[in-house]
Short mmCIF file of C-alpha atoms in Angstrom, two decimals:
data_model
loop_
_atom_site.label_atom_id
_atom_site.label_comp_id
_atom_site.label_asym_id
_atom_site.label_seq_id
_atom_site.Cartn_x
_atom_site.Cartn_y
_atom_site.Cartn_z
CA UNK A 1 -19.73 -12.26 4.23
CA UNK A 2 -17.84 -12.39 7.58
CA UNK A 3 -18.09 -16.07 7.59
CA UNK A 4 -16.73 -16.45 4.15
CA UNK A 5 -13.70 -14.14 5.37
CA UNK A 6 -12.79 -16.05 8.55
CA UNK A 7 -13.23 -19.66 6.42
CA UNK A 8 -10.41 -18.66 3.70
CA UNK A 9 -7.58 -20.35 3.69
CA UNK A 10 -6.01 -19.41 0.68
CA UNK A 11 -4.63 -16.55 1.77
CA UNK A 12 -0.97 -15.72 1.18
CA UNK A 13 0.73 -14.85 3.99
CA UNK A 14 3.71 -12.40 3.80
CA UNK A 15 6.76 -13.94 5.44
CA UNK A 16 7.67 -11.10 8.36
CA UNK A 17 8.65 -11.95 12.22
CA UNK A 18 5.66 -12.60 14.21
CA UNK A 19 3.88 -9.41 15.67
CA UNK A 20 4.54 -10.59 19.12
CA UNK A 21 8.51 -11.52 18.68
CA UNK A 22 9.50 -8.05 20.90
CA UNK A 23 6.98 -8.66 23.40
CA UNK A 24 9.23 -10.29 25.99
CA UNK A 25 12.11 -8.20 24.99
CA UNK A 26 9.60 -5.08 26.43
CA UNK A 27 8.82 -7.45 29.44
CA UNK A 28 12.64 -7.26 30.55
CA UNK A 29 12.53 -3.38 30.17
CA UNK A 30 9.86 -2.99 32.30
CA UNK A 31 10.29 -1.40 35.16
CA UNK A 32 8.94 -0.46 38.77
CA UNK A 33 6.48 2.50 38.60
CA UNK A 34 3.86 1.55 36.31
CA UNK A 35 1.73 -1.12 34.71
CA UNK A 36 3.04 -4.30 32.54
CA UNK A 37 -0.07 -6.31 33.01
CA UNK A 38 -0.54 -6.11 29.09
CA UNK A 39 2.99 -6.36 28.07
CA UNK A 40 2.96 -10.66 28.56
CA UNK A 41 -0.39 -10.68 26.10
CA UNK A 42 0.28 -7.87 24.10
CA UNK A 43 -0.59 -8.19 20.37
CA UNK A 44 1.78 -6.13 17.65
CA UNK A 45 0.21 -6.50 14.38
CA UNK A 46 0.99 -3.86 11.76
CA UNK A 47 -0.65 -2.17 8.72
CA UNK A 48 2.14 -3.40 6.66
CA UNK A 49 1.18 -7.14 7.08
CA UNK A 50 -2.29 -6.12 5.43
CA UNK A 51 -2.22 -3.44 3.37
CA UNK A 52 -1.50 -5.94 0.36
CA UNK A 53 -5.16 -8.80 1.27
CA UNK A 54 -7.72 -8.38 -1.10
CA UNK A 55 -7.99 -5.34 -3.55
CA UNK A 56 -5.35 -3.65 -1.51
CA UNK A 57 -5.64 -1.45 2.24
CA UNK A 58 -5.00 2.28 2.99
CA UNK A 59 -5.64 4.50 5.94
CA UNK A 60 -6.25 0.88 8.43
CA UNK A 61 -4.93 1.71 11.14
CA UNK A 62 -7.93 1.28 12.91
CA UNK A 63 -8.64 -2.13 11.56
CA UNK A 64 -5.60 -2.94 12.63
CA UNK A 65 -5.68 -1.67 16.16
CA UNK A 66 -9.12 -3.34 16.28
CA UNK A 67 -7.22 -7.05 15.25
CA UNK A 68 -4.41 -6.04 18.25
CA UNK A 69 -7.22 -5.16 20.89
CA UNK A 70 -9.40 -9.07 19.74
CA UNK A 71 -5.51 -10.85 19.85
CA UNK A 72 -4.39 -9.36 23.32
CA UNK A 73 -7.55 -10.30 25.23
CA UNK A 74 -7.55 -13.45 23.72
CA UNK A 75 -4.36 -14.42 24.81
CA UNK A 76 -5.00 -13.13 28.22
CA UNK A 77 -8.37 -15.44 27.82
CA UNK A 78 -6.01 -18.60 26.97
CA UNK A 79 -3.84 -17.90 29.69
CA UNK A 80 -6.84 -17.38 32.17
CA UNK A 81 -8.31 -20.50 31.32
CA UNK A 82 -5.00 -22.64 32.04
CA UNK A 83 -4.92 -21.37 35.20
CA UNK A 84 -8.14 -22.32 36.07
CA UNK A 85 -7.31 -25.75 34.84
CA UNK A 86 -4.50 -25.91 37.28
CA UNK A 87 -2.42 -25.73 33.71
CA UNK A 88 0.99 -24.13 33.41
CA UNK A 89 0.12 -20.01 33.20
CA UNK A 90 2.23 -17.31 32.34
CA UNK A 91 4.71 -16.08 34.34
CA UNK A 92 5.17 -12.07 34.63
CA UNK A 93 8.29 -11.09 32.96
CA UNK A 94 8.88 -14.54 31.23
CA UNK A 95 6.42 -13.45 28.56
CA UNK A 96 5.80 -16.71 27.26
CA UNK A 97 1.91 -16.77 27.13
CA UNK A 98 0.53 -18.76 24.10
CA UNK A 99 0.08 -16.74 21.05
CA UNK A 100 -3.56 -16.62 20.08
CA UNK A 101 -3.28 -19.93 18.22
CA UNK A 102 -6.45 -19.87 16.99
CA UNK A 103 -7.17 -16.37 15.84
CA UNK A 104 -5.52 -15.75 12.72
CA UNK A 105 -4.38 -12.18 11.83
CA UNK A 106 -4.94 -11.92 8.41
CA UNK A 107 -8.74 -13.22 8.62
CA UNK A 108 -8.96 -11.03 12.15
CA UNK A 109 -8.23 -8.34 9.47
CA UNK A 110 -10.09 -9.17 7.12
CA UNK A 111 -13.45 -9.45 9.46
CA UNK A 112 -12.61 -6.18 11.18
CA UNK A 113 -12.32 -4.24 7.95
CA UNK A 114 -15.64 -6.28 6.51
CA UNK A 115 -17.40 -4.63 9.69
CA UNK A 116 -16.14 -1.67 9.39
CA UNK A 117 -17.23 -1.39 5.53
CA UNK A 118 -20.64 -2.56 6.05
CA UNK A 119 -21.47 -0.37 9.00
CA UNK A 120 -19.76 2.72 7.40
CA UNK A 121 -17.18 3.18 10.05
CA UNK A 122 -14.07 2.49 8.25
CA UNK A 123 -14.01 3.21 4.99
CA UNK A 124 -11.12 2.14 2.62
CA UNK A 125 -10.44 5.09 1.18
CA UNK A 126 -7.96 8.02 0.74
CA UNK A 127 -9.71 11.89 -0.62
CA UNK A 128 -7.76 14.99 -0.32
CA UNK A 129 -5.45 13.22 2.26
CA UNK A 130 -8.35 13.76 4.86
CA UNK A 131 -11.50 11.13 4.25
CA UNK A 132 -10.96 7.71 4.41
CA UNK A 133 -10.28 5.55 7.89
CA UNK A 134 -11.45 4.56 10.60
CA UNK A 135 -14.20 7.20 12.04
CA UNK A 136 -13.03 8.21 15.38
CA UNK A 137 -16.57 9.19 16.72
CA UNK A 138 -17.84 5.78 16.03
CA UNK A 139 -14.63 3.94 17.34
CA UNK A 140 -16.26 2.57 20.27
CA UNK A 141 -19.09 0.90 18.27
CA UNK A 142 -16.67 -0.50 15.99
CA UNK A 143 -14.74 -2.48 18.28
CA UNK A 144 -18.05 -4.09 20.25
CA UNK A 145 -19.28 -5.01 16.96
CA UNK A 146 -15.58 -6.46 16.48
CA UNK A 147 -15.49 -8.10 19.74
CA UNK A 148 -18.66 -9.14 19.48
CA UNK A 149 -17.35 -10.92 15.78
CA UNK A 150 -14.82 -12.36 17.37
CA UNK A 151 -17.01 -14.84 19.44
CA UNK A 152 -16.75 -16.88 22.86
CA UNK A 153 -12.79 -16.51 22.70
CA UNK A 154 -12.71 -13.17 23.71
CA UNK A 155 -13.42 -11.79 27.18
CA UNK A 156 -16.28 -9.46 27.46
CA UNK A 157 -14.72 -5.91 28.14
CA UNK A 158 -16.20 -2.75 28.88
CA UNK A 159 -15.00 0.33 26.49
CA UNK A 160 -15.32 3.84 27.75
CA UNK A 161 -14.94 6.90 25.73
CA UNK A 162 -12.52 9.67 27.25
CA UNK A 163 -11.94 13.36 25.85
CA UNK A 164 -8.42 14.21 25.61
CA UNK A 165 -5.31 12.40 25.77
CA UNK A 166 -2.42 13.89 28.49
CA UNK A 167 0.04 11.60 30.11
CA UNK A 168 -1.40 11.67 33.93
CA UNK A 169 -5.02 10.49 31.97
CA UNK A 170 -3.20 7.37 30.18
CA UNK A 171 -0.65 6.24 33.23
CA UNK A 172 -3.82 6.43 35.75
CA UNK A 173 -5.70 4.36 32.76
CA UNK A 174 -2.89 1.42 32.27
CA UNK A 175 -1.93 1.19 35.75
CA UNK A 176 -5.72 0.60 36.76
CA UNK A 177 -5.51 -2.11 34.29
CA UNK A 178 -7.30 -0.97 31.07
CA UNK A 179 -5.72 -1.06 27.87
CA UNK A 180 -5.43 2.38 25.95
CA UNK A 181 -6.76 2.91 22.67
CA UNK A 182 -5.08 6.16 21.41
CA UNK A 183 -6.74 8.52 18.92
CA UNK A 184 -4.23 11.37 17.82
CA UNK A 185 -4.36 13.92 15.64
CA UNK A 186 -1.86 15.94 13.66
CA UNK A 187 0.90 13.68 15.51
CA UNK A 188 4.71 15.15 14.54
CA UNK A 189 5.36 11.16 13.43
CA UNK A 190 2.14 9.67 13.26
CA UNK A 191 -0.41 12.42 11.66
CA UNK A 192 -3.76 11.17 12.32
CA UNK A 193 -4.23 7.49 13.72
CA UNK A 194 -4.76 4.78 15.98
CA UNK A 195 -2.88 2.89 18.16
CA UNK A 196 -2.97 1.19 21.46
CA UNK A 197 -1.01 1.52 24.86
CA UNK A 198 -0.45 -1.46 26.83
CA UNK A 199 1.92 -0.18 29.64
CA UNK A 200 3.69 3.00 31.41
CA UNK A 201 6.72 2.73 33.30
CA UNK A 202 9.53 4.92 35.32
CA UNK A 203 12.65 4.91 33.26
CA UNK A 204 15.62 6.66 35.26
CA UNK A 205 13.08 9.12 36.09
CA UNK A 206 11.01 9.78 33.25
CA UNK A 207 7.96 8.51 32.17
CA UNK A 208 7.71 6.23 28.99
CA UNK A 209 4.51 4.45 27.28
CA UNK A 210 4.51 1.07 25.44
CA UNK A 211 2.89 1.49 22.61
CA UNK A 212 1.58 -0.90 19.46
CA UNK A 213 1.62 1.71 17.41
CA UNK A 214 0.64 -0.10 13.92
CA UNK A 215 3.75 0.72 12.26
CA UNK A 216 6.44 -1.36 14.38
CA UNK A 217 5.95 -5.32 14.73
CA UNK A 218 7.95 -4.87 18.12
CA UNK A 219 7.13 -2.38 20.84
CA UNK A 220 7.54 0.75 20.70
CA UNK A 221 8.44 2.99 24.19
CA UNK A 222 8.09 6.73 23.87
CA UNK A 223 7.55 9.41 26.50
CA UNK A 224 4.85 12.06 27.36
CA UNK A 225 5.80 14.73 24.59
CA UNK A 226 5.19 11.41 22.09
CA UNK A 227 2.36 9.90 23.49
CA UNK A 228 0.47 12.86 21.22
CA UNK A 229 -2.56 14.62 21.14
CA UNK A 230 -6.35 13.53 20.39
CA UNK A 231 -9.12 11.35 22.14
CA UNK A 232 -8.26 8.08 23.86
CA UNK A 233 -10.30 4.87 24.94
CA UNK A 234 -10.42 2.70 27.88
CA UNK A 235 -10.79 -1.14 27.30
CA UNK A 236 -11.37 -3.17 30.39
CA UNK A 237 -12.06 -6.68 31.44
CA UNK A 238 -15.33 -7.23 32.86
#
C-alpha cells in the first residue's frame, strides 16, 4: 500500500506558496540568544495543503507534523552531503539550502497517514469533537515507523519522550540542537494538536519560539504564554 502511495503521480496539487517560502524571512529575524540551527532546513507544510487527497483529511495534524519532521532532516541530509563533497553548503542566515527535491509532500502525506491508519495511531476521524487524530501516547512510534518509511534519505535520529511542556524545557531542548515536537492540549488558539519548534530566540528581551505550527505555510514566532501546554518530544540527529 505505501508503495502504491509514494508511486502516484496523478495527484493534483493545490496551487499555494511553497511551505518553505518564509523560512529565510525567519532566518533574518533571528537573533542572538538562542538556537536557529533548524530555521535554514525548516519544513512548513500545512493541513490545508492535504486535507482535500484522497477521500478527504480531518484532525492531521500529526500527519502533517510527521511530513515536516521527514522534510527538515532531509534537507539538513542534502546539505550535509554537499559539504562532504566539498559542494557549495548552506550558509547560516542565507537560508538557501535545497528544498527536499526529492521528497514530495503530498505522497510524504499520504505515506504518513497510510502508517498511521494501519498501525491504529492516527485515525481519520472526528466523534464528539474528541476521538479522531493522531494518538499522542503512541507519537513516538509513529514517527520511527515514519522515518523509518522514509528510507536512506533521512538521517537516523533519536526521539525522546518528555512530560510537560514549559518554556525553560523547550529553549534548553532547541538550543542543544533537537527539534521540538509539541503536543498541547486545550491551547487558547490551537485546542488540541501538534506542531513542531525549530528555534528560540531573545527578542528585545523576551523570549519567542519558531514554530511550524500546521496552520501557517510561513513561520510562526510566539512567546512563552503561547508556546501552550501538553507533552513535548525531542528529535535529535544521531
Amino acid at each position: 500500500m505505501i508503495k502504491k502511495v509514494l508511486q502516484s503521480t496523478n495527484r493534483v496539487r493545490r496551487r499555494t506558496k511553497s511551505p518553505e517560502a518564509g523560512c529565510s524571512g525567519a532566518q533574518r529575524q533571528y537573533s542572538e540568544g538562542g538556537s536557529g540551527k533548524w530555521i535554514t532546513f525548516a519544513s512548513f507544510c500545512t493541513t490545508g495543503q492535504f486535507n482535500k487527497l484522497g477521500r478527504g483529511y480531518i484532525r492531521h495534524c500529526g500527519p502533517t507534523a510527521a511530513v515536516n519532521v521527514i522534510r527538515t532532516l532531509d534537507n539538513y541530509v542534502r546539505n550535509e552531503n554537499k559539504n562532504s563533497q566539498g559542494s557549495r553548503t548552506a550558509v547560516a542566515g542565507a537560508g538557501k539550502t535545497e528544498k527536499s527535491a526529492g521528497m514530495d509532500p503530498e505522497k510524504l502525506f499520504l505515506m504518513c497517514a497510510e502508517i498511521g491508519r494501519r498501525t491504529h495511531i492516527y485515525w481519520n476521524t472526528e466523534i464528539l469533537g474528541r476521538f479522531g487524530g493522531t494518538s499522542n501516547a503512541l507519537t513516538k512510534v509513529y514517527l520511527r515507523d515514519c522515518l523509518r518509511a522514509a528510507g536512506k534519505a533521512v538521517v537516523k535520529t533519536r526521539i525522546r519522550f518528555h512530560v510537560w511542556i514549559t518554556p525553560d524545557a523547550v529553549e534548553k531542548a532547541v538550543c542543544s540542537g533537537a527539534i521540538v515536537y509539541l503536543q498541547v492540549y486545550r491551547h487558547p488558539r490551537y485546542q488540541n494538536h501538534h506542531m513542531l519548534c525549530y528555534g528560540c530566540r531573545r527578542n528585545e528581551g523576551k523570549r519567542e519560539f519558531l514554530l511550524a505550527d500546521g496552520w501557517s505555510p510561513y513561520p510562526v514566532w510566539v512567546g512563552d504564554r503561547d508556546l501552550g501546554r501538553g507533552h513535548y518530544l525531542t528529535i535529535r540527529c544521531r
